[in-house]
Coordinates of N, CA and C in Angstrom, one line a residue:
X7 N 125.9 239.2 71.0 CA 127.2 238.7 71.5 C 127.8 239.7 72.4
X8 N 128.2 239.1 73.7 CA 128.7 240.1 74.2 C 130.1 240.7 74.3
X9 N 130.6 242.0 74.4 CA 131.6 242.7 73.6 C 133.0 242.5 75.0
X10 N 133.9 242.3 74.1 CA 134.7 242.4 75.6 C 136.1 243.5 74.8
X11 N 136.3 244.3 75.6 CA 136.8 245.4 75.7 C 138.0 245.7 75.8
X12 N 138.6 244.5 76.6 CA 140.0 244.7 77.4 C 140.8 243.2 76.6
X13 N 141.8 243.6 76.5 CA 142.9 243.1 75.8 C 143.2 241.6 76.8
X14 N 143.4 240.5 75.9 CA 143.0 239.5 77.2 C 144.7 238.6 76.3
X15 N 145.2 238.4 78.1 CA 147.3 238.3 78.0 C 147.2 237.0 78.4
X16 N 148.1 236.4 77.7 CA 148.7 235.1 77.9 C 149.3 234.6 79.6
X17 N 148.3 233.4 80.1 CA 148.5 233.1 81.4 C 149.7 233.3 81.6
X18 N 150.7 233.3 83.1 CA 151.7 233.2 83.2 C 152.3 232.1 83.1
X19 N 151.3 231.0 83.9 CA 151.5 229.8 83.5 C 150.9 228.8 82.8
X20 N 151.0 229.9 81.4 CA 150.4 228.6 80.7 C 150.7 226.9 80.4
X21 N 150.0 226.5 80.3 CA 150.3 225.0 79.9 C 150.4 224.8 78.2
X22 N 151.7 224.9 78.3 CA 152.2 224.4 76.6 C 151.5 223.9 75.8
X23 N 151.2 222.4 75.9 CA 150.4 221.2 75.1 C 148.8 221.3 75.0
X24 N 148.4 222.5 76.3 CA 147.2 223.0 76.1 C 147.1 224.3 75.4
X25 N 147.6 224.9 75.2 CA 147.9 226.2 74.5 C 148.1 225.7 72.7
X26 N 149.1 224.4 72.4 CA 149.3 224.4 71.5 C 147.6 223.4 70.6
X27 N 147.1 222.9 71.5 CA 146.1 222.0 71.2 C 144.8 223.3 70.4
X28 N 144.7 224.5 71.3 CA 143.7 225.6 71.0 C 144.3 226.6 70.5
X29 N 145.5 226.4 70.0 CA 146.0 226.7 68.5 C 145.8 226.1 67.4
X30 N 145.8 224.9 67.7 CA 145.3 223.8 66.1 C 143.9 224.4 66.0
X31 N 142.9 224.0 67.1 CA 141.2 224.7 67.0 C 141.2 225.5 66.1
X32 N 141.9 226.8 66.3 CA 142.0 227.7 65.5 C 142.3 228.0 64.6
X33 N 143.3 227.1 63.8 CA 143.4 226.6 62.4 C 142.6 226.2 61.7
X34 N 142.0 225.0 62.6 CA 141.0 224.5 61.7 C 139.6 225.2 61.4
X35 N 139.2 226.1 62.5 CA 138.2 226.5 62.2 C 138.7 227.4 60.6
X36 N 140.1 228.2 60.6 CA 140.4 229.0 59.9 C 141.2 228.3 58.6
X37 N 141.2 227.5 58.8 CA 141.3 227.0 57.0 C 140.6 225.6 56.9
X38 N 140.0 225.1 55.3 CA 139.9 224.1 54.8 C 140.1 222.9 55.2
X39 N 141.8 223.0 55.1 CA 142.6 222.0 54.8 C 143.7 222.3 56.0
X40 N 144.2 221.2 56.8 CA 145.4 221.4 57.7 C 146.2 220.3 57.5
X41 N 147.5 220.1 57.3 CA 148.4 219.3 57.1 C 149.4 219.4 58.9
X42 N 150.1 218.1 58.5 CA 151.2 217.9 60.0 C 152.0 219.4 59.5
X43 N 152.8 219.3 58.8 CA 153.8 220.2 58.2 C 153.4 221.2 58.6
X44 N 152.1 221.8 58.3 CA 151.8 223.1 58.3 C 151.0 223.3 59.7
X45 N 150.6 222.2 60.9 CA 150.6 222.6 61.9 C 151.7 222.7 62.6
X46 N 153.1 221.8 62.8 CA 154.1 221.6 63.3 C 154.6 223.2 63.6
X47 N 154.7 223.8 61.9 CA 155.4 224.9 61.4 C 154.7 226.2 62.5
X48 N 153.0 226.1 62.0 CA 152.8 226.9 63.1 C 152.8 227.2 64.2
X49 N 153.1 226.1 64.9 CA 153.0 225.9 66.1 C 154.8 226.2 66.8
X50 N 155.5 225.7 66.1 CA 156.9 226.0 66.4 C 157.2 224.3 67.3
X51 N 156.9 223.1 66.5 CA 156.7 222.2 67.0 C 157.3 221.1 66.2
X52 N 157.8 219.9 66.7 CA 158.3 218.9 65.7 C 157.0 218.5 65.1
X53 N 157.3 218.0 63.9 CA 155.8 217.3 63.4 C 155.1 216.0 64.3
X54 N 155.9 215.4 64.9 CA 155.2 214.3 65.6 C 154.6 214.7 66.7
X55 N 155.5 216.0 67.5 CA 153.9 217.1 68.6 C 152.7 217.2 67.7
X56 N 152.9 217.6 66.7 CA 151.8 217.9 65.8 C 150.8 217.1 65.6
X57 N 151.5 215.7 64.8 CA 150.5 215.0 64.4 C 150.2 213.9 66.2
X58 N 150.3 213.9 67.0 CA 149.7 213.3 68.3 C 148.9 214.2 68.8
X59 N 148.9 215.7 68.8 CA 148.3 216.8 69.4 C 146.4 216.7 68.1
X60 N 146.6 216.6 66.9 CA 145.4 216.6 65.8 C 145.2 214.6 66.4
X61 N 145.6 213.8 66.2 CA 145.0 212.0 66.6 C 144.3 212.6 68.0
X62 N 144.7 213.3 68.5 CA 144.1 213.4 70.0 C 142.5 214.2 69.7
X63 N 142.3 215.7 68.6 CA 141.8 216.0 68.4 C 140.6 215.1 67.2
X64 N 141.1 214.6 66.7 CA 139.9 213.7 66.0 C 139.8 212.8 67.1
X65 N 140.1 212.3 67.8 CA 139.5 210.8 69.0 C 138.6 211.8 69.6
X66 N 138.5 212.7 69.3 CA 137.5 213.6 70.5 C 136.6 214.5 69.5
X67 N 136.8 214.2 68.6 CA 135.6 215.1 67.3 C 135.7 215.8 67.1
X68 N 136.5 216.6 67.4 CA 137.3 218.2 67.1 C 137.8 218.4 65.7
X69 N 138.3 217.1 65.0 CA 139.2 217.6 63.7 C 138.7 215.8 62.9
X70 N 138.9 216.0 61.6 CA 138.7 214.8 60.9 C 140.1 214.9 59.9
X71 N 139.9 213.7 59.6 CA 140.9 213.1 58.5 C 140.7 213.0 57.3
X72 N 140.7 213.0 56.4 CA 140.8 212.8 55.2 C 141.8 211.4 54.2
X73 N 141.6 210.8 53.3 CA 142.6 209.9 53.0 C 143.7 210.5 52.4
X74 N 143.8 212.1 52.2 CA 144.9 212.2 51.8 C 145.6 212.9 53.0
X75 N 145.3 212.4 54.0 CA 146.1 213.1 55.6 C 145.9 214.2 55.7
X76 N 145.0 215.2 55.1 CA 144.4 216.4 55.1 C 143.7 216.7 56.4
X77 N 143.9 217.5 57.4 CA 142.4 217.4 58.8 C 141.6 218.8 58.4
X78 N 140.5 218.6 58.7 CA 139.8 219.5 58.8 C 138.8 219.8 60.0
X79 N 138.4 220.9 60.3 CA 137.4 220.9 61.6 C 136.3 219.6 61.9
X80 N 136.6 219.0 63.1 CA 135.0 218.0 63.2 C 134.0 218.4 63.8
X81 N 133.1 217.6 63.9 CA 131.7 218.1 64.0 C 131.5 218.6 65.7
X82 N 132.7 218.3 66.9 CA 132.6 218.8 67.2 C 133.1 221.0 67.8
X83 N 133.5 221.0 66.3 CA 133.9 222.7 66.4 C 132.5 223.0 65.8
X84 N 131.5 222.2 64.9 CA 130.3 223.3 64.9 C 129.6 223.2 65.9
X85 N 129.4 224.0 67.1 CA 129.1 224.0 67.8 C 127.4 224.7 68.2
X86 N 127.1 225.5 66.8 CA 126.0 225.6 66.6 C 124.8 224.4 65.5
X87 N 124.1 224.0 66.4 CA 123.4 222.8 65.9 C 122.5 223.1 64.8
X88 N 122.1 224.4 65.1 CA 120.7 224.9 64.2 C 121.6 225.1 62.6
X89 N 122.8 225.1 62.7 CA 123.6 225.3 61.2 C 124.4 223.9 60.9
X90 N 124.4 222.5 61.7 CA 124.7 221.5 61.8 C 123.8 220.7 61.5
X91 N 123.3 219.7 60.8 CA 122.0 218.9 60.4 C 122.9 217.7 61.5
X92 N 123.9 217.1 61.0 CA 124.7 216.0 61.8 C 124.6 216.3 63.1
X93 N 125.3 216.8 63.5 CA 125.1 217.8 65.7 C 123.8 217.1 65.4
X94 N 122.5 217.6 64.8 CA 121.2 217.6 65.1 C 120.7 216.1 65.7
X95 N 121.4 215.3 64.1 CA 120.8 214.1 64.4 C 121.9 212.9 65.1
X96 N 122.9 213.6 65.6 CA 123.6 212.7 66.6 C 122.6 213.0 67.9
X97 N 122.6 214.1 68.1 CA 121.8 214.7 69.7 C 120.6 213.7 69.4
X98 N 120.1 213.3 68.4 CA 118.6 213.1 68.5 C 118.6 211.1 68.7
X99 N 119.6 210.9 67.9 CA 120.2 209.3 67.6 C 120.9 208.7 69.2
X100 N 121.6 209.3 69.6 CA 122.5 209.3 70.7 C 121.8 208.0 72.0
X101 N 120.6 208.5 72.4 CA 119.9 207.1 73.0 C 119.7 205.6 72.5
X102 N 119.1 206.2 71.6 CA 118.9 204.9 70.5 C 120.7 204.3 70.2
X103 N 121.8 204.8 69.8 CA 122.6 204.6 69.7 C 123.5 203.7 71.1
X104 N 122.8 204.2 72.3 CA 124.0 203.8 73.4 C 123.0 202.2 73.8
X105 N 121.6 202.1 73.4 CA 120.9 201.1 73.9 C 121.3 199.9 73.0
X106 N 121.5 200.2 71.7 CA 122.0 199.2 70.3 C 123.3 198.9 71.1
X107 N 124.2 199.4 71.7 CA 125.6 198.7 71.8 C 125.6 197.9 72.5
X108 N 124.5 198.8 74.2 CA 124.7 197.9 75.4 C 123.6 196.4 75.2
X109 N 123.1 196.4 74.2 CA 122.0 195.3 73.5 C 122.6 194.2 72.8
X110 N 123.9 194.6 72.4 CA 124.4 194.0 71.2 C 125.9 193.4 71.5
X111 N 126.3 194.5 73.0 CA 127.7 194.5 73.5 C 129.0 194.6 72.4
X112 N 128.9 195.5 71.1 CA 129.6 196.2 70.6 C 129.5 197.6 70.1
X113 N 130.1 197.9 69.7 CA 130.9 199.6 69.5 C 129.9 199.6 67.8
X114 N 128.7 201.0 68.0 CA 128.0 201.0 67.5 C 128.8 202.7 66.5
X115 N 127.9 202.8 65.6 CA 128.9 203.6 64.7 C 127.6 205.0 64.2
X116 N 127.6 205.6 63.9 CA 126.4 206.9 63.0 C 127.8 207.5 61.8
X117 N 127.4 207.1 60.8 CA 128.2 207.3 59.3 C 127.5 208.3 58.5
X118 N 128.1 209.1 58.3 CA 127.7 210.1 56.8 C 128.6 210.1 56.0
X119 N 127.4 210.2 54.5 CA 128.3 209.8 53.3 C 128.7 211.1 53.1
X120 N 130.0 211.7 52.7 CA 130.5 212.7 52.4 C 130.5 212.5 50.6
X121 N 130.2 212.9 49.5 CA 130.8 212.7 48.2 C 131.2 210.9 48.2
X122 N 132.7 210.5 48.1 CA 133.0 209.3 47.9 C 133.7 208.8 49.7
X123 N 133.2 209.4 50.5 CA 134.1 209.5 52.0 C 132.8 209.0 52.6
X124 N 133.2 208.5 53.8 CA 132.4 208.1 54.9 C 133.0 208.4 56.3
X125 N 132.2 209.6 56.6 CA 132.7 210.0 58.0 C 132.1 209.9 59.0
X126 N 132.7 209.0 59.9 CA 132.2 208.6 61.4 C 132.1 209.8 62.5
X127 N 130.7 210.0 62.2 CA 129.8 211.5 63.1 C 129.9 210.8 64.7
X128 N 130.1 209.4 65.1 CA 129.5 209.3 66.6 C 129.8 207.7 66.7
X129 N 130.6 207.8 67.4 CA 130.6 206.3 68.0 C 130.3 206.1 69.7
X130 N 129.4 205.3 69.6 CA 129.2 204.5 71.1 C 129.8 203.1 71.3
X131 N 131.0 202.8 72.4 CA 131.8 201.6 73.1 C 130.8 200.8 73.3
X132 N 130.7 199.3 72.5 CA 130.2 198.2 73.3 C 130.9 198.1 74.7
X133 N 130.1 197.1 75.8 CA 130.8 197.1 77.3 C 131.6 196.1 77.0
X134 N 132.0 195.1 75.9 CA 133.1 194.3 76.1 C 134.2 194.4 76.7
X135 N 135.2 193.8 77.5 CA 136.5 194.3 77.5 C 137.4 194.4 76.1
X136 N 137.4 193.2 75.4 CA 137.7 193.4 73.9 C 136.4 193.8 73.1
X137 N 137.3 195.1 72.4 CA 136.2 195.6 71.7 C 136.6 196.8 70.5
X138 N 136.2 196.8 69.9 CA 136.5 198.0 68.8 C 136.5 199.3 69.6
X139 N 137.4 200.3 69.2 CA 137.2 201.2 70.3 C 136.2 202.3 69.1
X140 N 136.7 203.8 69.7 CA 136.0 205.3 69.0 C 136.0 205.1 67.5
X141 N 135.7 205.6 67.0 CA 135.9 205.7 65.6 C 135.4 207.4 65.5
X142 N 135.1 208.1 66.0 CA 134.3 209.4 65.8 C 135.8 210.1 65.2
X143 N 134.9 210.9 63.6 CA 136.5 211.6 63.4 C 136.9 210.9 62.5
X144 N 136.9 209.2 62.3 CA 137.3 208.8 61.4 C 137.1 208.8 60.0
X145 N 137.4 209.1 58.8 CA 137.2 209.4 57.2 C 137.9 207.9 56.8
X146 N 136.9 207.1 56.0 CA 137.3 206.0 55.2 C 137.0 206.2 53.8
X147 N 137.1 205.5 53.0 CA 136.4 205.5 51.6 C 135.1 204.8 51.8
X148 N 134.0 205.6 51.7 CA 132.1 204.7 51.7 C 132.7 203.4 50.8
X149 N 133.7 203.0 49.9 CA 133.3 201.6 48.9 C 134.0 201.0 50.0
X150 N 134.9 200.9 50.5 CA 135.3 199.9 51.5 C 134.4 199.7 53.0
X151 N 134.2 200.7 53.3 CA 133.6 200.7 54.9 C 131.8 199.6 54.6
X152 N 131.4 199.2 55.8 CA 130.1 199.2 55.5 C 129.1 199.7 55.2
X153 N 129.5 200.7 56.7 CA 128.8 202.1 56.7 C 128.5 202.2 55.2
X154 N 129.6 203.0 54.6 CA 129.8 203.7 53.5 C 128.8 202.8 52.2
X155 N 129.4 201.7 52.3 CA 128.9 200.8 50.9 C 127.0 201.0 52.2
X156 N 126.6 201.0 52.8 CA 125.2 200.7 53.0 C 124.6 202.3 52.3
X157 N 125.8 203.5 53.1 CA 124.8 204.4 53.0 C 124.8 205.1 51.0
X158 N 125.7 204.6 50.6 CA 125.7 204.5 49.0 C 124.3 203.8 48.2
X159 N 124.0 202.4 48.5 CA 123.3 201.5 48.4 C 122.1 202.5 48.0
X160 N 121.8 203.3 48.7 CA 120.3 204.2 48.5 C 120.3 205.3 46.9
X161 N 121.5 205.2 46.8 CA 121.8 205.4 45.4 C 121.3 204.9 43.7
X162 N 120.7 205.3 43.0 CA 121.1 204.8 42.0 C 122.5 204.5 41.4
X163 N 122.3 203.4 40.5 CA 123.3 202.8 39.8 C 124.0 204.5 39.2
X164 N 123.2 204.9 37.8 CA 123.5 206.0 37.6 C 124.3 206.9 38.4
X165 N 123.8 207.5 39.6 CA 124.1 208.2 40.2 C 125.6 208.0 41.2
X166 N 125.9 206.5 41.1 CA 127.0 206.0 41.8 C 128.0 206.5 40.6
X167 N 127.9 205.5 39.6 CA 128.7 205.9 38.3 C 129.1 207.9 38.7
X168 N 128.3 208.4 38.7 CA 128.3 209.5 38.2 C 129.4 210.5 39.2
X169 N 128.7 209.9 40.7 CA 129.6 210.4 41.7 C 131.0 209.9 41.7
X170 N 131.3 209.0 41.2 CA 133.2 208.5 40.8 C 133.3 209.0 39.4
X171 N 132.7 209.8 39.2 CA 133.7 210.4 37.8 C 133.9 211.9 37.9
X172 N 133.5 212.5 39.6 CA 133.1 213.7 39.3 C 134.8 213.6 39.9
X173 N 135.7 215.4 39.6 CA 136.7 216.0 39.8 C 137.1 215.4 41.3
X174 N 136.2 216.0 42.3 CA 136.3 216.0 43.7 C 136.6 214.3 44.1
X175 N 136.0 213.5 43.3 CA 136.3 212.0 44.2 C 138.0 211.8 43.5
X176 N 138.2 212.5 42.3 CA 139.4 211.9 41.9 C 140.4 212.4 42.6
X177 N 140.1 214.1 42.7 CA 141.2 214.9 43.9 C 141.6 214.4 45.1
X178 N 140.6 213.5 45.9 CA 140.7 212.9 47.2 C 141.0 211.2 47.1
X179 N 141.5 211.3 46.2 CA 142.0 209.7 46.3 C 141.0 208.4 46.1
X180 N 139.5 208.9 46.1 CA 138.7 207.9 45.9 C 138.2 207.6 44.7
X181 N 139.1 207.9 43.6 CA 138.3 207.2 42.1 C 138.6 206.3 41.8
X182 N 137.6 205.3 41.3 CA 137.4 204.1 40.5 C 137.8 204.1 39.5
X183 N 138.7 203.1 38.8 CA 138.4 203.1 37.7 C 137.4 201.9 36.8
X184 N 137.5 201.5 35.6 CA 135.8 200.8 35.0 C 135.8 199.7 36.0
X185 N 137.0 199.2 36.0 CA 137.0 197.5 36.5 C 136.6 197.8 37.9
X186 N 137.3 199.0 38.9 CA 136.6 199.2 40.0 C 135.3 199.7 40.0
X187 N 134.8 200.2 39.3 CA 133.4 200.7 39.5 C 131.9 199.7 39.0
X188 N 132.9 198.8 38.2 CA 131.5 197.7 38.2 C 131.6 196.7 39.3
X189 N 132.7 196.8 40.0 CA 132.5 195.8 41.0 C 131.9 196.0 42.1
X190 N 132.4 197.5 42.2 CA 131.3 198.3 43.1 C 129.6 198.3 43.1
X191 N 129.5 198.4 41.9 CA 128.3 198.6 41.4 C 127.6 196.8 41.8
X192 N 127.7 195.9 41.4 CA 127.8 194.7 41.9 C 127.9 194.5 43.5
X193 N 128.5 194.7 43.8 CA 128.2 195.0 45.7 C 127.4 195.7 46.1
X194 N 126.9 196.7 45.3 CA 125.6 197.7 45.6 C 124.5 196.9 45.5
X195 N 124.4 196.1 44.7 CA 123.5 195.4 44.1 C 123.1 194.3 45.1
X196 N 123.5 193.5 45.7 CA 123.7 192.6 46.8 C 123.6 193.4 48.0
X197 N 124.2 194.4 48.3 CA 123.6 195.4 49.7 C 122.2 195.7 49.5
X198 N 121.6 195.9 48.7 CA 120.1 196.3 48.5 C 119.4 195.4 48.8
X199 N 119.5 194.2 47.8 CA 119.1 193.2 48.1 C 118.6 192.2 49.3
X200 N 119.7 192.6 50.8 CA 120.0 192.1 51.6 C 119.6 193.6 52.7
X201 N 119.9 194.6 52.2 CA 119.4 195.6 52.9 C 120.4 195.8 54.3
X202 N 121.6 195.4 54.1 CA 122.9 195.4 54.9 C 124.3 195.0 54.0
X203 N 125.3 195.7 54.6 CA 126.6 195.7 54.2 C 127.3 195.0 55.2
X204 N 128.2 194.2 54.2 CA 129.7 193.5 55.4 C 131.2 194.2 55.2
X205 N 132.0 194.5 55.7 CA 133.2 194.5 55.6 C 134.0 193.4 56.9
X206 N 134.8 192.5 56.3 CA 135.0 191.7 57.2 C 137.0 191.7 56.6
X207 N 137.3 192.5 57.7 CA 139.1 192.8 57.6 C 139.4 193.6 56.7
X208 N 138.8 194.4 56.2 CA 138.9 195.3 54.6 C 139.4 196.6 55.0
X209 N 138.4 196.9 56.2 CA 139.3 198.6 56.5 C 140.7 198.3 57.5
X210 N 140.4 197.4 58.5 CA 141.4 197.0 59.5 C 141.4 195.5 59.8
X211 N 142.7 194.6 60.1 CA 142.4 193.5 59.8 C 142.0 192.8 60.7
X212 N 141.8 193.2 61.4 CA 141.0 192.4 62.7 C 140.1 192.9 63.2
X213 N 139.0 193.5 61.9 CA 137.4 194.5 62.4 C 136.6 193.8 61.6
X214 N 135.5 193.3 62.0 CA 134.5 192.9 61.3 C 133.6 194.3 61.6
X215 N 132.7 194.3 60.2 CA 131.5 195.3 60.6 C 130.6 194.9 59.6
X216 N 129.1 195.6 60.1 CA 127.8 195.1 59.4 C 127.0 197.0 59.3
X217 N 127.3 197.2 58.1 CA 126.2 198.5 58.3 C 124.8 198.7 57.3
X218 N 124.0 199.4 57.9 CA 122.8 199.1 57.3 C 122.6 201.0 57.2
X219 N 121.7 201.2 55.9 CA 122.0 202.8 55.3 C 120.3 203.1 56.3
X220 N 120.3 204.5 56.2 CA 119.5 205.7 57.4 C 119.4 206.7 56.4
X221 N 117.4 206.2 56.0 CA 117.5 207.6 55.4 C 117.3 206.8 53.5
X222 N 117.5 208.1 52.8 CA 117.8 209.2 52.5 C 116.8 210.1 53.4
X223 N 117.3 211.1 54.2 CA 116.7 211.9 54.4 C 116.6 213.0 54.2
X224 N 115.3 214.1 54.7 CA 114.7 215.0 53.9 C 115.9 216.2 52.9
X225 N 116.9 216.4 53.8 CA 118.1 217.1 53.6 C 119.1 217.0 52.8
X226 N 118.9 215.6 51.8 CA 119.7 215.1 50.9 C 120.8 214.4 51.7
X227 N 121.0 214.9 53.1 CA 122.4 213.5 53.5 C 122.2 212.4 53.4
X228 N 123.2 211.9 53.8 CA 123.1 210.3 53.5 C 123.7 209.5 54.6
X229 N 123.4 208.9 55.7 CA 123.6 208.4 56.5 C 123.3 207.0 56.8
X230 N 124.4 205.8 57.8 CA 124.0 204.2 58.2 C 124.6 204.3 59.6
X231 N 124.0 203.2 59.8 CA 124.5 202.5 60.9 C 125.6 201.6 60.6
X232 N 126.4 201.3 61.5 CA 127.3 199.9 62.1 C 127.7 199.7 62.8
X233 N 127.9 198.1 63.2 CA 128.3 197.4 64.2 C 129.9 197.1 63.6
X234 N 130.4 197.5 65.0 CA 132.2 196.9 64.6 C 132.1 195.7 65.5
X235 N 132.8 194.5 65.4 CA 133.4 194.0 66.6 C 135.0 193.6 65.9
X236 N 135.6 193.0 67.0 CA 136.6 192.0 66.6 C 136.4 191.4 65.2
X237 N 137.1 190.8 64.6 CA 137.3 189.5 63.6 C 136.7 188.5 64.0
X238 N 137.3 187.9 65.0 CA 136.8 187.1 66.0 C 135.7 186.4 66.3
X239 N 134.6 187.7 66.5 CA 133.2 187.8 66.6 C 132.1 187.9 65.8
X240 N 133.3 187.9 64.4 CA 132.5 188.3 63.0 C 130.9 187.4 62.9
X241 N 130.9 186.0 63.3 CA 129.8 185.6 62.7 C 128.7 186.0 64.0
X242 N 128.4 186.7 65.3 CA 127.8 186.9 65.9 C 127.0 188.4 65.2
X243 N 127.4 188.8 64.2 CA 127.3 190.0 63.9 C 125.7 190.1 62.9

């Protein structure tokens, strides 16, 4: 790495909303967990600079969401790939990904199962004019998403059960309880079966999507595919 020596001063003209944007960066890289409150505060900013300054940094992969409005760095601050398995297999997926949309003429999705989360590593725009837009950055619950319920699906029964009772899914908002978890389990059951997931208006009410699970691969992640369109277009799907 090369060393730099000399003390490096704030432009004269800096640009505020760029200055305050690569201040968040550096939060995130430097903590876990980033809240509006606690960017606003650092930043010397109302919370709504805050929270439009992080929506702007997850539409662009820089920061993720969490269901409990938590952000955290996204996949694009790891910027080293060889310590990134996801980087790896977006760079590797990314063709294949832009030919599925312009094939399909919708907004194609690359999902990783996080624990009980499903986070959107990569989205490619179908060319529709109406059309699902980015999703990259976005954090759902895997039982509601397609994605999520496909890339679960590769799961044991066991193993599902097991992952909604651990601490971590109940700290982040995503635990089941019995009556949710056998219904779940029951939808798993029928995704297998079918070897594809639907969510039709479940995460947003006017998204259809179809995702099918990728993998298990060698690395223990857990990754699917999906197709978003309209509601609209649901039965083309």
């Amino acid at each position: 790495m090369q060393k730099i020596n000399r003390i490096v001063k704030r432009p004269v003209h800096a640009i505020e909303s760029v200055e305050n944007a690569l201040r968040i960066l550096v939060l995130l890289q430097e903590r876990d967990a980033l809240r509006i409150v606690d960017a606003a505060r650092e930043l010397g900013v109302a919370p709504s600079t805050a929270h439009r300054l992080l929506a702007t940094l997850v539409y662009r992969g820089f920061a993720v969401q969490d269901p409990q409005k938590h952000y955290a760095a996204g996949p694009n601050l790891h910027l080293d790939a060889a310590r990134n398995p996801a980087r790896r297999l977006v760079a590797a997926v990314r063709p294949q990904l832009e030919a599925l949309a312009a094939a399909t003429g919708e907004t194609v999705n690359l999902v990783e199962r996080v624990g009980a989360s499903a986070r959107f590593r990569h989205s490619v725009e179908g060319p529709q004019l109406v059309r699902i837009g980015d999703r990259s950055g976005t954090v759902l619950p895997a039982s509601t998403s397609s994605a999520g319920l496909a890339a679960l699906s590769v799961l044991s029964d066991a193993a599902v059960a097991q992952l909604y009772r651990r601490r971590a899914t109940r700290s982040d908002g995503n635990e089941l309880d019995a009556e949710g978890l056998a219904h779940l389990l029951s939808e798993l059951a029928q995704v297998r079966a079918r070897n594809y997931a639907i969510n039709i208006g479940r995460t947003e009410p006017e998204l259809a999507a179809i995702g099918a699970p990728v993998g298990p691969l060698a690395n223990g992640k857990s990754f699917a595919l999906s197709l978003s369109a309209p509601i609209s277009r649901a039965g083309d799907l």
